[in-house]
XYZ file of C-alpha atoms in Angstrom:
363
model
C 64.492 -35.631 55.843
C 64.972 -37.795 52.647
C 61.722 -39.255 53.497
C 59.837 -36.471 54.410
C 60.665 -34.787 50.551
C 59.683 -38.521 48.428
C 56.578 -38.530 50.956
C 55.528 -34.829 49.799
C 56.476 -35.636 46.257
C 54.199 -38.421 46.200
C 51.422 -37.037 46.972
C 52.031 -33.746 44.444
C 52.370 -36.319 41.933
C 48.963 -38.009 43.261
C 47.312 -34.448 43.582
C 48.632 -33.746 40.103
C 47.315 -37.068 38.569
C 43.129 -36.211 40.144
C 43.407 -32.384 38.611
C 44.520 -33.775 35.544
C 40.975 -36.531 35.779
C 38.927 -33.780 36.919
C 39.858 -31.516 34.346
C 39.058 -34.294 31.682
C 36.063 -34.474 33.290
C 34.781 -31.148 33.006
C 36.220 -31.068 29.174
C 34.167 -33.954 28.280
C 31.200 -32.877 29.720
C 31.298 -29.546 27.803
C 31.896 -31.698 24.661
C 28.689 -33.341 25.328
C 26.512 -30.620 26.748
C 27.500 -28.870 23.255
C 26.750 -31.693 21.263
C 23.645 -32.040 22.848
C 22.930 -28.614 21.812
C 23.747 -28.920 18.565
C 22.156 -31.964 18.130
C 18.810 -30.280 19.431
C 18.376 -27.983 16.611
C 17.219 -29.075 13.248
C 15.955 -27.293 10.398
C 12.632 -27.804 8.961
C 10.633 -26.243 6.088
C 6.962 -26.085 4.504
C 4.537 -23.889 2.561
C 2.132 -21.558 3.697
C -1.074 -21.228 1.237
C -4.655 -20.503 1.861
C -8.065 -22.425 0.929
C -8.005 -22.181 -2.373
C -4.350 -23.045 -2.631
C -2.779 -19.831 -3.301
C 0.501 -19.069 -1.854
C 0.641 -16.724 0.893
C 3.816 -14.110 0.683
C 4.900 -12.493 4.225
C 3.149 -15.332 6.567
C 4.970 -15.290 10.183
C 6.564 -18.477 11.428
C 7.577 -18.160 14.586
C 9.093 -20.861 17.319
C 6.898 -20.098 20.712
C 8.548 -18.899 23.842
C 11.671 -17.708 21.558
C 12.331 -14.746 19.229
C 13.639 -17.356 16.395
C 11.552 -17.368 13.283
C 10.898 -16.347 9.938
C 8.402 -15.412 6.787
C 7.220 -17.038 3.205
C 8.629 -16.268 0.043
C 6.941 -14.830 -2.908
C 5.821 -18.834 -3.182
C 4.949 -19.386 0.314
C 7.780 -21.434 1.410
C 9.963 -21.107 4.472
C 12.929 -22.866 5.661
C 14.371 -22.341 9.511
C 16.434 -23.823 12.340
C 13.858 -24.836 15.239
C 14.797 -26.761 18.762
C 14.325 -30.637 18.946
C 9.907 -30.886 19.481
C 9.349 -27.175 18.744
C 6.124 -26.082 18.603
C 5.495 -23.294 15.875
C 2.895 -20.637 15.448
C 1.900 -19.742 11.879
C -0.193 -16.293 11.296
C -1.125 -13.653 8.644
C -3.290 -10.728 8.726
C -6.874 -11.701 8.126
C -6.145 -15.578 8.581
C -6.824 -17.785 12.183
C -3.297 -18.275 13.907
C -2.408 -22.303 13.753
C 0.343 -24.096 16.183
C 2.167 -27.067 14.780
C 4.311 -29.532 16.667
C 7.361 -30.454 14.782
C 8.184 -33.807 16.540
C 8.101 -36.540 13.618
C 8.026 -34.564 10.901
C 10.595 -32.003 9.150
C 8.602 -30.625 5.873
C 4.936 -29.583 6.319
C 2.033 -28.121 3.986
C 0.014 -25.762 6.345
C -3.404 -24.118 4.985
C -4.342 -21.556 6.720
C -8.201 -20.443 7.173
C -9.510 -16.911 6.776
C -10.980 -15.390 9.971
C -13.687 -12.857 8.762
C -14.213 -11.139 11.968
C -10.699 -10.036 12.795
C -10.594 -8.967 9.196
C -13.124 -6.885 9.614
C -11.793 -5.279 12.635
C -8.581 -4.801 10.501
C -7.340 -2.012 8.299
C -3.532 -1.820 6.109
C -2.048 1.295 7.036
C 1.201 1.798 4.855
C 3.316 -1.400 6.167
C 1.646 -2.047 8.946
C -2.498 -2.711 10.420
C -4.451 -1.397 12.539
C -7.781 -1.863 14.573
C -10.954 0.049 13.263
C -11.595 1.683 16.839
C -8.765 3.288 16.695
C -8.774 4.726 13.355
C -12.508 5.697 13.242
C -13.252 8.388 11.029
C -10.047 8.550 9.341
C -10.335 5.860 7.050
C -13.495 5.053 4.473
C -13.795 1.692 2.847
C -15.863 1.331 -0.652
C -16.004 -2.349 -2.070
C -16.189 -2.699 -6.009
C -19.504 -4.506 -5.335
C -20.994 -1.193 -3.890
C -19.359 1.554 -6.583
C -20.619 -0.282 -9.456
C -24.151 0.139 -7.920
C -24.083 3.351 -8.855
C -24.425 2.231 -12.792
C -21.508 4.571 -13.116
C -18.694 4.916 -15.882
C -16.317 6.943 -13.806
C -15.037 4.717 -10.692
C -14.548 8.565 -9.255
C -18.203 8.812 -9.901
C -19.027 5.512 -8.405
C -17.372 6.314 -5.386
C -19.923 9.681 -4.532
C -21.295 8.739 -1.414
C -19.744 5.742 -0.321
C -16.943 7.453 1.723
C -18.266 9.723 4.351
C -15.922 13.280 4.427
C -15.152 12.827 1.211
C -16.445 15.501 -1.194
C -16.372 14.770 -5.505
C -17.918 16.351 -8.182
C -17.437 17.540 -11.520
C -15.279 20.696 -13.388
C -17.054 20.770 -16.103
C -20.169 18.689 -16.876
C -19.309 16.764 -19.394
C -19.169 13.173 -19.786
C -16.088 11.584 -19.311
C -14.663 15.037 -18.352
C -11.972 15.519 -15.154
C -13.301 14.815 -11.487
C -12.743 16.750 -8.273
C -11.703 14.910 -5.101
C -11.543 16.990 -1.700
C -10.996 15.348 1.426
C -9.790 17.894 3.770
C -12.928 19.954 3.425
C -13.699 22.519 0.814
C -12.942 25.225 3.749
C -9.413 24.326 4.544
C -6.363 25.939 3.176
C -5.718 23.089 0.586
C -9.259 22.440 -0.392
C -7.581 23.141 -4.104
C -5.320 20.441 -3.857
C -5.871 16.423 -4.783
C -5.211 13.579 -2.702
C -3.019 11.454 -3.794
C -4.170 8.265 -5.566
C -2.402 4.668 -5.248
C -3.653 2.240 -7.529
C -2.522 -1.475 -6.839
C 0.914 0.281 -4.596
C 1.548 2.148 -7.788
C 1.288 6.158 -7.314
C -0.630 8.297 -10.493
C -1.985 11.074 -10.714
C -5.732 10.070 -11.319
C -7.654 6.584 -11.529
C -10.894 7.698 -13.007
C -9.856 5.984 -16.066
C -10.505 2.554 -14.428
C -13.234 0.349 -15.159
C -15.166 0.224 -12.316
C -16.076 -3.429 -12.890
C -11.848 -3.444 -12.145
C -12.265 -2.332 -9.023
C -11.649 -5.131 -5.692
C -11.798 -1.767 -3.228
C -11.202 1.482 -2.374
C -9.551 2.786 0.958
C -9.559 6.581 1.883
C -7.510 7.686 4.192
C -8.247 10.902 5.637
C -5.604 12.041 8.869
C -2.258 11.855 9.390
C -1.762 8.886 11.111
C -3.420 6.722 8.051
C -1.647 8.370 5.200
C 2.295 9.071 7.474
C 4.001 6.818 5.705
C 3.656 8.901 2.181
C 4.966 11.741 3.514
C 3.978 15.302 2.205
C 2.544 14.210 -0.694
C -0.397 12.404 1.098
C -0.452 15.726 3.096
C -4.283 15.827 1.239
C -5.384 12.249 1.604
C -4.738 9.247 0.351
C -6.925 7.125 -2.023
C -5.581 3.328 -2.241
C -7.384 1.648 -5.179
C -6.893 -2.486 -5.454
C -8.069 -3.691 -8.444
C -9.004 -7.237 -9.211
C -6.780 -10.493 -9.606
C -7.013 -13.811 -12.022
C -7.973 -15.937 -9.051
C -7.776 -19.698 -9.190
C -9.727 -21.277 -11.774
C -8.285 -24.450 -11.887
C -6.216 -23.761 -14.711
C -8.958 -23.486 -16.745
C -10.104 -20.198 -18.663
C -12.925 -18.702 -17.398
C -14.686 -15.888 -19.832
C -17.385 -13.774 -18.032
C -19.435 -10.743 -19.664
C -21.465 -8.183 -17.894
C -22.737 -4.738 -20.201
C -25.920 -2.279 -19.120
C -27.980 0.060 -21.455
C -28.453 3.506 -19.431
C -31.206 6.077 -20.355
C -30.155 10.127 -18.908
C -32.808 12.727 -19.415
C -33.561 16.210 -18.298
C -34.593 16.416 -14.966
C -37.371 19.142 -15.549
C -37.651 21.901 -17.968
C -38.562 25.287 -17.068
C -42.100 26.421 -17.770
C -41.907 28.700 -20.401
C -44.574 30.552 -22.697
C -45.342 29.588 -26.217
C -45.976 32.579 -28.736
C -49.338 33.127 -28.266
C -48.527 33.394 -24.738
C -46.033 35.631 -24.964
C -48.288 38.636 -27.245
C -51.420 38.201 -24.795
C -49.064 39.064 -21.974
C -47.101 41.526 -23.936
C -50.726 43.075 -24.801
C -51.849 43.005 -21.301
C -48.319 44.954 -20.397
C -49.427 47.197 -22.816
C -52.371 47.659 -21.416
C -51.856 47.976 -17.618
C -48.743 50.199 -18.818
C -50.974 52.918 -20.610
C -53.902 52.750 -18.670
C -53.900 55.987 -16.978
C -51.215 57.791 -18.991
C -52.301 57.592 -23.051
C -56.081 56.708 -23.433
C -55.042 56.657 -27.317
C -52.666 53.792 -27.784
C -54.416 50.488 -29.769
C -55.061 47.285 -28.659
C -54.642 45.763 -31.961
C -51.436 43.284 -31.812
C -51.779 43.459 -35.545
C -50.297 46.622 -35.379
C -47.725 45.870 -33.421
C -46.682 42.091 -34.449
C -45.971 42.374 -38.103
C -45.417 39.672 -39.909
C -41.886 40.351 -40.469
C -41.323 40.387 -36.480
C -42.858 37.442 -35.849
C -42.567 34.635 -38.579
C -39.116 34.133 -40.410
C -38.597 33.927 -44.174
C -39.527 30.695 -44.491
C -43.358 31.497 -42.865
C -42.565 29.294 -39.572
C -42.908 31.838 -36.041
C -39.755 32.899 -34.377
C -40.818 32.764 -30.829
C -42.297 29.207 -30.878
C -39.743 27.863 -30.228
C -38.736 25.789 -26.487
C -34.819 25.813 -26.751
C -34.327 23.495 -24.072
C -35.868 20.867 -25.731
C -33.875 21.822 -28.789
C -30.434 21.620 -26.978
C -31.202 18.530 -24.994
C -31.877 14.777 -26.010
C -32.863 11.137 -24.635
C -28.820 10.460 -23.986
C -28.546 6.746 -24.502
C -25.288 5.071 -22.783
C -23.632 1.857 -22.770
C -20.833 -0.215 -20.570
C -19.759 -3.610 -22.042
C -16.979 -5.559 -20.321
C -15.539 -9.182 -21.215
C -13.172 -10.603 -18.518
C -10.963 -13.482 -18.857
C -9.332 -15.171 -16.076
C -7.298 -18.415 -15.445
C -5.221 -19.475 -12.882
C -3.639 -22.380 -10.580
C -2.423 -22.765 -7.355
C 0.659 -21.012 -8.076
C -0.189 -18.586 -10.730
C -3.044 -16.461 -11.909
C -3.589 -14.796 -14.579
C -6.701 -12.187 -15.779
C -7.495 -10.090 -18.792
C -10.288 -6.980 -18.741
C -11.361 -5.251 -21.848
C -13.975 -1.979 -21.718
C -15.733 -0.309 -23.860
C -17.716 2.285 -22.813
C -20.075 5.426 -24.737
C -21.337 8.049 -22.583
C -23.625 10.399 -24.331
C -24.294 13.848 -22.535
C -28.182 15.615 -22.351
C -27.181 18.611 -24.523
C -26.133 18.267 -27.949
């Protein structure tokens, strides 16, 4: 019996002694396996700019087949954890997509290229983009190149015709005086009201003040979809207005001048009768008037156009006198502009100054 209980001690103690190895066993190979993972991961970092070296804020770095990533700083760096031989996908709106292996290397300059035909097929809606086809008729585009075409003062004025649905004209005639922007359609319930105008992400209450050498380009956005994110107050429309930047110059100033000389005339005058004109008809009158009725009345204008009623003090006539041409005039206008610009890779900098006369037709 004594026997028997050493014999089944022994072999607890020997069944004891291989748990106790196996569980070391497993222990150290969860030490390594998360070791191993630890060691996989390392952190890299770079900078994001474009062709001509500009930074590029809010570019997408993102580790393929995962959700890890991240985006540029207002400088176009980034800094993330990626696995051991990641491969990473850079992208921006408007810019070709471009995969980078990070074996080897653990800081990288990337430059990415502009890809003019998805920009094109491209629109910024609020935060966010979204394809032309889809948004077709709701949104009109106007580059700066095409308003100042127009040999315009008024960038409101410049804009006439270049966005279809959208309907501007004048309250009062005069030059420089306040434009009229519909977009809903001058037969809707808020045909009265204006859109609402966002110049450079910065909401006013009008832009026609710019320059429209200033202008980069000018987005429209008509439904609801477009203009959502600004709520009620872009219940009429939207206008986004983005003027232009220093650009790099190589940090070098760069002084540019551009000024026209416009000539504005009546269109046509109505045809009206001199003096002379004016009795003979006012004799015939007479004439066909009296015909049948007094066969006494004279024919003598003498009579009838005294000098007192027809020539004023000073002996010049007082119906000889074509007051359109007296209230209008050759109006002779003038746009000068002087732009200075300089900028680097990392900054830019740029200066407009306008002056501009606008003379009216009338006096």
């Amino acid at each position: 019996m004594n026997k028997f209980k050493n014999t089944h001690r022994k072999c607890k103690q020997k069944v004891s002694f291989a748990g106790k190895i196996i569980l070391a066993f497993l222990l150290l190979n969860i030490s390594l396996a998360s070791f191993a993972g630890v060691e996989q991961q390392r952190q890299i970092s770079g900078t994001v700019v474009d062709v001509q070296g500009i930074p590029i804020i809010g570019a997408n770095i993102i580790e393929n087949g995962t959700s890890n990533g991240t985006v540029t700083d207002v400088d176009g760096n980034f800094q993330f954890e990626v696995s051991a031989g990641a491969v990473i996908t850079i992208s921006y709106i408007g810019y070709l997509d471009q995969q980078i292996n990070t074996s080897g290397s653990s800081n990288f300059s990337i430059v990415l290229v502009e890809d003019t035909q998805t920009l094109d097929e491209l629109v910024v809606v609020g935060y966010g983009t979204m394809r032309k086809s889809d948004v077709t008729g709701s949104i009109s585009t106007a580059k700066g190149s095409d308003i100042i075409k127009n040999q315009s003062f008024n960038a409101l004025e410049g804009l006439k015709g270049k966005a279809a649905g959208v309907n501007i004209f004048s309250n009062t005639g005069q030059p420089g005086g306040e434009m009229r922007v519909i977009i809903r359609g001058i037969s809707t319930i808020n045909a009265s009201a204006s859109p609402l105008y966002v110049v450079d992400g910065v909401v006013m209450s009008n832009f026609q003040f710019l320059n429209p050498n200033d202008i980069e380009s000018i987005e429209v956005l008509k439904d609801a979809s477009s203009a959502a994110i600004y709520g009620a107050r872009g219940a009429n429309g939207v206008i986004l207005v983005t003027t232009k930047r220093g650009g790099n110059t190589g940090n070098r100033a760069r002084v540019s001048y551009s000024g026209s000389v416009s000539v504005s005339q009546m269109a046509r005058y109505m045809d009206v009768m001199d003096a002379n004109e004016w009795m003979s008809t006012f004799k015939q009158g007479l004439e066909n008037a009296n015909m049948w009725q007094n066969r006494n009345f004279t024919t003598d204008l003498s009579q009838i156009f005294t000098d007192d009623r027809i020539f004023n003090a000073d002996g010049t006539p007082k119906y000889n006198t074509n007051w359109q041409k007296e209230a209008s005039r050759t109006a002779v206008s003038q746009n000068h502009q002087i732009s200075i610009q300089r900028g680097d890779n990392d900054h830019s900098v740029g200066a407009f100054i306008n002056y501009t006369d606008q003379q009216g037709v009338l006096h």
